[in-house]
PDB file of C-alpha atoms in Angstrom:
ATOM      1  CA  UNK A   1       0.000   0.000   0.000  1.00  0.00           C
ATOM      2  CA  UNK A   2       1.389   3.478  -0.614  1.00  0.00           C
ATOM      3  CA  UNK A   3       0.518   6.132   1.968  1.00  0.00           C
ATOM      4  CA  UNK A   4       0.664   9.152  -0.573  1.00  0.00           C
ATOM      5  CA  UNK A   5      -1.292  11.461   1.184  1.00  0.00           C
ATOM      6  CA  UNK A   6      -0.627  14.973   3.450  1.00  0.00           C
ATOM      7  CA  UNK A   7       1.744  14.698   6.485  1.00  0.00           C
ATOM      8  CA  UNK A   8      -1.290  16.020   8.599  1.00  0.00           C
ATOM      9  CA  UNK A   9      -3.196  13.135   7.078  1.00  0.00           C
ATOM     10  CA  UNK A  10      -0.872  10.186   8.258  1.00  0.00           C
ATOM     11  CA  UNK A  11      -0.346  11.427  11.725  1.00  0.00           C
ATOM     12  CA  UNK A  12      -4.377  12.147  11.913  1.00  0.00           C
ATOM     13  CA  UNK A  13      -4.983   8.709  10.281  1.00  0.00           C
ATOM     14  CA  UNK A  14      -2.145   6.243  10.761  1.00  0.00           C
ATOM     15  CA  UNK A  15      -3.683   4.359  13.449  1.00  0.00           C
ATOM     16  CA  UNK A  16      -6.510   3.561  11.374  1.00  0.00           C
ATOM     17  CA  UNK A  17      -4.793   2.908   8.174  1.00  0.00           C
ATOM     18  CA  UNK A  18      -2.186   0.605   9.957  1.00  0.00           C
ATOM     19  CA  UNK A  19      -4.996  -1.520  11.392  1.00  0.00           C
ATOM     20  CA  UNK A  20      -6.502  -2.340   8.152  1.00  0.00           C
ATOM     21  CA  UNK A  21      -3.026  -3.898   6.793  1.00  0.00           C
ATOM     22  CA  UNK A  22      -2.728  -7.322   6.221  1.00  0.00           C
ATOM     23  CA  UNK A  23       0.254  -9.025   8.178  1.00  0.00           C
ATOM     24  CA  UNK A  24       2.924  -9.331   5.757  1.00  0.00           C
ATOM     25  CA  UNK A  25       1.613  -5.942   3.905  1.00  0.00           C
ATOM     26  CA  UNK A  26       3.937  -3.612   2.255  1.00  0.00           C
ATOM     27  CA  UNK A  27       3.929  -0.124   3.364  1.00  0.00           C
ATOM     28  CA  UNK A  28       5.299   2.492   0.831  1.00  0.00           C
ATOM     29  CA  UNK A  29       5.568   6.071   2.045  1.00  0.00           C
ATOM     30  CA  UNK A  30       7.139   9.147  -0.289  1.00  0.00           C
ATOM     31  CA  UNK A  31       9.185  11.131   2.391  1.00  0.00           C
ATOM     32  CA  UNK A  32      10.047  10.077   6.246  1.00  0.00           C
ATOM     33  CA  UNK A  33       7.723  12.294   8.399  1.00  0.00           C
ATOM     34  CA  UNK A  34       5.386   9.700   9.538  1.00  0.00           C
ATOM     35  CA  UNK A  35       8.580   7.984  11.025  1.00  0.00           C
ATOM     36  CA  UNK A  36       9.024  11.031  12.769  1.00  0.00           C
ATOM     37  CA  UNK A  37       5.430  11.750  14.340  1.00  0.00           C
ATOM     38  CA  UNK A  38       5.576   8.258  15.255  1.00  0.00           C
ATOM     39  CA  UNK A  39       8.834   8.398  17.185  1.00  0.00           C
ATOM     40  CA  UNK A  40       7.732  11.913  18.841  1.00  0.00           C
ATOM     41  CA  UNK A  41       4.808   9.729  19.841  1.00  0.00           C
ATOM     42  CA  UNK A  42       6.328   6.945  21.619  1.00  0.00           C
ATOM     43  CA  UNK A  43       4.547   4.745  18.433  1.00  0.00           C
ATOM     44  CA  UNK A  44       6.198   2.345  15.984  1.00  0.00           C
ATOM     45  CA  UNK A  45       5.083   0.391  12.808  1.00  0.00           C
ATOM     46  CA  UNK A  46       3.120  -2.737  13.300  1.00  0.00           C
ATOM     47  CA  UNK A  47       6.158  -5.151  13.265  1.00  0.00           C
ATOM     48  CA  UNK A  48       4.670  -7.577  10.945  1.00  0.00           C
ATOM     49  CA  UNK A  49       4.622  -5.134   7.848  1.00  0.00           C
ATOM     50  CA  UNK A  50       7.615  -3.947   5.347  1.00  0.00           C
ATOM     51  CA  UNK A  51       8.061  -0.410   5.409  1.00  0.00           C
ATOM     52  CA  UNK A  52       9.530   1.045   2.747  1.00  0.00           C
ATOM     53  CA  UNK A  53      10.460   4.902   1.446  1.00  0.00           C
ATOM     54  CA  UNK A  54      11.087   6.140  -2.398  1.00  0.00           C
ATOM     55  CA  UNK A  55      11.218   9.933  -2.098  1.00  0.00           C
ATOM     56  CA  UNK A  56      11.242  11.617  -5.224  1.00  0.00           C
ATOM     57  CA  UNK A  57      13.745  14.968  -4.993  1.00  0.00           C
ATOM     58  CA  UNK A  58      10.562  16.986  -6.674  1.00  0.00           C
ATOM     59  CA  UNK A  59       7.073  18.194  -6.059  1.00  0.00           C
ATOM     60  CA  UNK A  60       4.254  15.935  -8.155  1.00  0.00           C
ATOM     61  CA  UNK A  61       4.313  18.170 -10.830  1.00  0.00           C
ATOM     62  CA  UNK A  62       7.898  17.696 -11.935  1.00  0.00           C
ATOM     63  CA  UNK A  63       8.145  14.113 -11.236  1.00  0.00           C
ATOM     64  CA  UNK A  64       4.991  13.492 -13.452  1.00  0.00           C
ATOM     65  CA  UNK A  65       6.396  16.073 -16.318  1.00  0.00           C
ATOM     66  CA  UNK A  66      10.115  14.298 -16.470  1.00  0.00           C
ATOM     67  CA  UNK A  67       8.018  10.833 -16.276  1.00  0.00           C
ATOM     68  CA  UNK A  68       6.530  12.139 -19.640  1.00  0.00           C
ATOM     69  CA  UNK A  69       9.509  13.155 -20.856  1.00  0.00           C
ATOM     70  CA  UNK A  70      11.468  10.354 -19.968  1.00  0.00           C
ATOM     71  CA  UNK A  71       9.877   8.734 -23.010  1.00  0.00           C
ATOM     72  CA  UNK A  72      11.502  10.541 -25.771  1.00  0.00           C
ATOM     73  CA  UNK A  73      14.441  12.018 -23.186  1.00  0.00           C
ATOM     74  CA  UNK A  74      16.425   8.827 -21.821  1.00  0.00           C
ATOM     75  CA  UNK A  75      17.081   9.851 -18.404  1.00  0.00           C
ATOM     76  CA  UNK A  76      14.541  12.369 -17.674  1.00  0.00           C
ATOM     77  CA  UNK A  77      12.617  11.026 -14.811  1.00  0.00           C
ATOM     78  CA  UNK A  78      13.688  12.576 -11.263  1.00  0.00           C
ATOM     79  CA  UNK A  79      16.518  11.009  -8.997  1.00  0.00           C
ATOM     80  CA  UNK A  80      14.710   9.793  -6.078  1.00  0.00           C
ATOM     81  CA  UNK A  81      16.179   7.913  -2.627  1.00  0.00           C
ATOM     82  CA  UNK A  82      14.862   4.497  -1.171  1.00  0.00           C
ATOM     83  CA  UNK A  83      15.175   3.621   2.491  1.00  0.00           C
ATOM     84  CA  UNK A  84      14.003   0.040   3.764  1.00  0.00           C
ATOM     85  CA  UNK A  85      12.889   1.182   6.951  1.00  0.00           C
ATOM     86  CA  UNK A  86      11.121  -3.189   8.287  1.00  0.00           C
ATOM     87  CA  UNK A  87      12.189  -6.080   5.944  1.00  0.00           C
ATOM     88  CA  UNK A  88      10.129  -9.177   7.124  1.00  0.00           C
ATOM     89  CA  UNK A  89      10.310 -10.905   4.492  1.00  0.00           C
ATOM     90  CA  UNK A  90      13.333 -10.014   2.789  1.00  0.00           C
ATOM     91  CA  UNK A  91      11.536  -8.291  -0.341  1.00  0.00           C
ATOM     92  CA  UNK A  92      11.732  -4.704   0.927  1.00  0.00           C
ATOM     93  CA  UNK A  93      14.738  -4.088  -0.454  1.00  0.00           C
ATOM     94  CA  UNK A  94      12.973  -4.957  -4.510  1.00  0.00           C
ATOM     95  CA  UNK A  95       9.791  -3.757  -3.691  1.00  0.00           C
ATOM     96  CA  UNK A  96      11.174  -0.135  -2.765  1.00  0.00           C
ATOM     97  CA  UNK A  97      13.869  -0.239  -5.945  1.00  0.00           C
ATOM     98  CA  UNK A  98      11.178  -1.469  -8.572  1.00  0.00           C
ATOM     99  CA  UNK A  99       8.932   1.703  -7.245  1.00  0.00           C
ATOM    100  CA  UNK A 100      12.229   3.611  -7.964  1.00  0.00           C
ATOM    101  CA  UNK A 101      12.315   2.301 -11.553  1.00  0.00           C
ATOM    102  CA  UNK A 102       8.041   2.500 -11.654  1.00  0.00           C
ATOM    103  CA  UNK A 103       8.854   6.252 -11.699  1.00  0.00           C
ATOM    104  CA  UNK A 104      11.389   6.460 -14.230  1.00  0.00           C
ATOM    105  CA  UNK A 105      14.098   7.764 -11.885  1.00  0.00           C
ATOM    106  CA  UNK A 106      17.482   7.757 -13.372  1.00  0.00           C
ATOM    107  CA  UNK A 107      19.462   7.866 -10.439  1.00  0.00           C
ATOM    108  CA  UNK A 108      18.438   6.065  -7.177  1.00  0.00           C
ATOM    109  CA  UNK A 109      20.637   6.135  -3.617  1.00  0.00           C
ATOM    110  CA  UNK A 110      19.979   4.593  -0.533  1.00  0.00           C
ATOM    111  CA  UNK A 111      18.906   6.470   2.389  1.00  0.00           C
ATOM    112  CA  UNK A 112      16.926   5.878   5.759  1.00  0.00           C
ATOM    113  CA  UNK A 113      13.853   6.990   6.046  1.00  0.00           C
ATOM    114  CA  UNK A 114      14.974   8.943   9.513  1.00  0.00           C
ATOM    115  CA  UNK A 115      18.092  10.864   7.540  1.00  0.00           C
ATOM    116  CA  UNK A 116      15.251  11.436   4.322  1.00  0.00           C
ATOM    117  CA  UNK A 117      12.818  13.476   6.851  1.00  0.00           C
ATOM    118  CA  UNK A 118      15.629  15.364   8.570  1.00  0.00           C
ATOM    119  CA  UNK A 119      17.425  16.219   6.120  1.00  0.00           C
ATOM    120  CA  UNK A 120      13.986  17.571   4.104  1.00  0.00           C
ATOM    121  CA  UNK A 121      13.359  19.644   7.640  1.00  0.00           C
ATOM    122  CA  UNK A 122      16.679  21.141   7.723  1.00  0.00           C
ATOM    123  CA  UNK A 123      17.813  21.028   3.961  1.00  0.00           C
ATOM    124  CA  UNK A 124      14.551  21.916   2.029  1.00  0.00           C
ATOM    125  CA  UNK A 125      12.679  23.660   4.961  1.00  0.00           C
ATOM    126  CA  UNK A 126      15.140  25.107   6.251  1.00  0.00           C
ATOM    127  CA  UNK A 127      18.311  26.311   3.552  1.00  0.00           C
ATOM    128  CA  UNK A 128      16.121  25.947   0.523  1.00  0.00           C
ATOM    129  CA  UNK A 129      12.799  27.879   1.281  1.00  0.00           C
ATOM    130  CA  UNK A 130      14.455  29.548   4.012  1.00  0.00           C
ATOM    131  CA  UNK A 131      17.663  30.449   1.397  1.00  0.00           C
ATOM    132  CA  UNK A 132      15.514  31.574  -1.109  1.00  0.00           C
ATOM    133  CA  UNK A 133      14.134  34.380   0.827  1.00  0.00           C
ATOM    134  CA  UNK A 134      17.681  35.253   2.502  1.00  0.00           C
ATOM    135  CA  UNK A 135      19.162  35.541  -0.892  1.00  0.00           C
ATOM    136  CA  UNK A 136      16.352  37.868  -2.637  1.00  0.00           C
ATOM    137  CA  UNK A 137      17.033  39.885   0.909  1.00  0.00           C
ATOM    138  CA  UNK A 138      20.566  39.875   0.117  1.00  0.00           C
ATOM    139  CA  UNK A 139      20.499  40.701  -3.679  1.00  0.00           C
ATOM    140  CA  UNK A 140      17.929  43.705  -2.846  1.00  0.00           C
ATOM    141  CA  UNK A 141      20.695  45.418  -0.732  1.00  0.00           C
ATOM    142  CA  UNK A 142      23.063  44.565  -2.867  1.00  0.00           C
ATOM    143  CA  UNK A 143      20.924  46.409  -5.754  1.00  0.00           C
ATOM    144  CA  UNK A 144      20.018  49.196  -3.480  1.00  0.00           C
ATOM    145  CA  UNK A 145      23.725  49.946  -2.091  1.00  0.00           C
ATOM    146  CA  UNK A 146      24.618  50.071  -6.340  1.00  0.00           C
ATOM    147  CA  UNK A 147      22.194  53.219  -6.356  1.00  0.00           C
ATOM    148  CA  UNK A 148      18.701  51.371  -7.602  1.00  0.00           C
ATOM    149  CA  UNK A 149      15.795  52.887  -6.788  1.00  0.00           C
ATOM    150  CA  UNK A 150      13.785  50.413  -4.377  1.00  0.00           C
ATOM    151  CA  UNK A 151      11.203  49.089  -7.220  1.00  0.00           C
ATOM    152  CA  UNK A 152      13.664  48.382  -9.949  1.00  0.00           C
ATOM    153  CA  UNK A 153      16.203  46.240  -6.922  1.00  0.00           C
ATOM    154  CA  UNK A 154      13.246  44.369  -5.724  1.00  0.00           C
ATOM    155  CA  UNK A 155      11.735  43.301  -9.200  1.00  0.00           C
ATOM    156  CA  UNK A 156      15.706  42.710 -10.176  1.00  0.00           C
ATOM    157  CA  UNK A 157      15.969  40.730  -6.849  1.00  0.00           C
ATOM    158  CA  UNK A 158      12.679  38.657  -8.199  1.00  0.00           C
ATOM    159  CA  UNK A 159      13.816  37.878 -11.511  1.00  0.00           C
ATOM    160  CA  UNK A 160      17.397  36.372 -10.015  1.00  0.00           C
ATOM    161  CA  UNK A 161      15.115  33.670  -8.786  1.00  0.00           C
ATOM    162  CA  UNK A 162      12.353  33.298 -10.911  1.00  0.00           C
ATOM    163  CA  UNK A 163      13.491  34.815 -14.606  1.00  0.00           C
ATOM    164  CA  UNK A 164      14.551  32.156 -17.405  1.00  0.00           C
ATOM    165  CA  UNK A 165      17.855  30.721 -15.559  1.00  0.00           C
ATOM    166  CA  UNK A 166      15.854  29.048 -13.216  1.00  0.00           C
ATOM    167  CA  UNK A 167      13.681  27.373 -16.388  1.00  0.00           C
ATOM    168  CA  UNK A 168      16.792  26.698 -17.893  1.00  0.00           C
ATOM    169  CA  UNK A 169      18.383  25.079 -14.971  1.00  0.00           C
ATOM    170  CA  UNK A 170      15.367  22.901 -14.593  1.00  0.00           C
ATOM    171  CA  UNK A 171      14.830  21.664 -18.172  1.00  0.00           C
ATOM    172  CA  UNK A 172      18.733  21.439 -18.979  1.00  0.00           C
ATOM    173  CA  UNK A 173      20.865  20.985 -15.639  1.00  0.00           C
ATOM    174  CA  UNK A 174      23.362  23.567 -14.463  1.00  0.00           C
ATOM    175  CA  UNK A 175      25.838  21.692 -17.184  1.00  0.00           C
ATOM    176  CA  UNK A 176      23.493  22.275 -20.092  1.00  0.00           C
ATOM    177  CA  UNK A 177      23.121  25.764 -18.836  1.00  0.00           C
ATOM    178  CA  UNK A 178      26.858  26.562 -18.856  1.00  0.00           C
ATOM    179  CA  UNK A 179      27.843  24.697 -22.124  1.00  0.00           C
ATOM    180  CA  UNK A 180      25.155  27.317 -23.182  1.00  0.00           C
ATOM    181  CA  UNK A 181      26.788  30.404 -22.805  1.00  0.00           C
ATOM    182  CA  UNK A 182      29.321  32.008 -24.653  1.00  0.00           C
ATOM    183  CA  UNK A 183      32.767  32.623 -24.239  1.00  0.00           C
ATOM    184  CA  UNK A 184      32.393  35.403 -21.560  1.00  0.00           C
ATOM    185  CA  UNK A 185      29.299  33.716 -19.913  1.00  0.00           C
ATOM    186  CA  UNK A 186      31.403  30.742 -19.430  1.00  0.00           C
ATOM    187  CA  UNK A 187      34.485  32.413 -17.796  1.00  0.00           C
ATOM    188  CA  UNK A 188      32.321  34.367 -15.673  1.00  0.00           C
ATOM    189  CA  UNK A 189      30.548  31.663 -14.618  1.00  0.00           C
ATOM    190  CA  UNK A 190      34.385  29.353 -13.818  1.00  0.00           C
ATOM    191  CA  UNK A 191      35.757  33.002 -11.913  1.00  0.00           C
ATOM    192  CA  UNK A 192      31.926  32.583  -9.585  1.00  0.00           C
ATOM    193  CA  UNK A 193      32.182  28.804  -8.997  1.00  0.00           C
ATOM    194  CA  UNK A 194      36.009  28.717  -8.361  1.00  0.00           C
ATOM    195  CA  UNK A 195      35.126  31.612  -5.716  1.00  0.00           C
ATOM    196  CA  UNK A 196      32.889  29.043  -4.241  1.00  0.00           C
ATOM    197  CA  UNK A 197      33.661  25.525  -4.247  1.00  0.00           C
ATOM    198  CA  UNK A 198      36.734  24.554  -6.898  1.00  0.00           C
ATOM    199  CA  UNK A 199      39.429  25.461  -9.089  1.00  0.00           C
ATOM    200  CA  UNK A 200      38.114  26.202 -12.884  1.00  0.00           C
ATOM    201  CA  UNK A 201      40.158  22.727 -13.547  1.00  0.00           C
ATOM    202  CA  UNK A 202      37.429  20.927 -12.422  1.00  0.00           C
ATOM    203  CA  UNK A 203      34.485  22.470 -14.593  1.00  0.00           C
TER     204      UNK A 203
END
């Protein structure tokens, strides 16, 4: 069975749903947090079930649209992780990889479904949503203290984050992006990543 619905929903309904499994069910879940309202609630899984996690690294949306386009693009679907969280019957482990492949994810790594909730809390909650607003904030003064009126830095602050490099990134990768660009978009682009993580050697 896969429990695709709203992490209010689980916690509200889990008891219920669990109840209604046959022993020797398979439960599939898409991220970790029910492992983590159950644990904050002094609960566990019925220990006669599989448990099993394939988290796609996308909302619906995108993992249905690169599903689509995995049919003429080889390689399109979304990278996703698996976690075998209760192996009774020593099947988790293909049951949670052949979901993987159901969803025409290219790439695949192992997780646990504990590391796949935490690191969505801190990683996507936290640095992505959270990172997005800190680095509009920090592109508006940045705009601003290069004599912009307030209007013009804000919408130029906007369209850092949601103007066509952000498309581009999505439908191409950051690699198709930079084999993109000319001669002076590419050095520019080796001088900002060598600032950051490595020498231009290694683009």
């Amino acid at each position: 069975m896969l429990l695709l619905i709203s992490d209010a929903a689980q916690a509200e309904n889990y008891e219920q749903i669990s109840a209604a499994l046959k022993p020797g069910a398979t439960l599939g879940l898409s991220h970790g947090f029910l492992v983590g309202h159950l644990q904050s609630s002094g609960m566990n899984f019925r220990p006669d079930i599989n448990v099993i996690g394939v988290c796609p690294k996308g909302m619906g949306p995108s993992v249905r649209r690169l599903y689509v386009q995995g049919r003429e693009v080889n390689g399109a679907g979304i990278n996703c992780s698996f976690a075998v969280h209760q192996d009774i019957d020593g099947k988790a482990t293909d049951y949670a990889l052949a979901w993987a492949i159901g969803l025409g994810s290219p790439v695949t790594f192992e997780t646990t479904l504990v590391y796949e909730y935490r690191s969505d809390i801190f990683g996507e909650r936290g640095i992505l949503l959270g990172a997005v607003h800190g680095i509009v904030e920090s592109l508006y003064r940045y705009f601003r203290s290069q004599g912009r009126e307030k209007d013009d830095a804000f919408l130029d602050s906007a369209k850092s984050i949601t103007a066509p490099i952000s498309k581009a990134i999505s439908a191409h990768g950051l690699v198709g992006v930079y084999e993109g660009l000319d001669a002076a978009g590419k050095d520019a682009f080796k001088r900002a990543y060598c600032a950051t993580y490595a020498p231009a050697a290694d683009i």
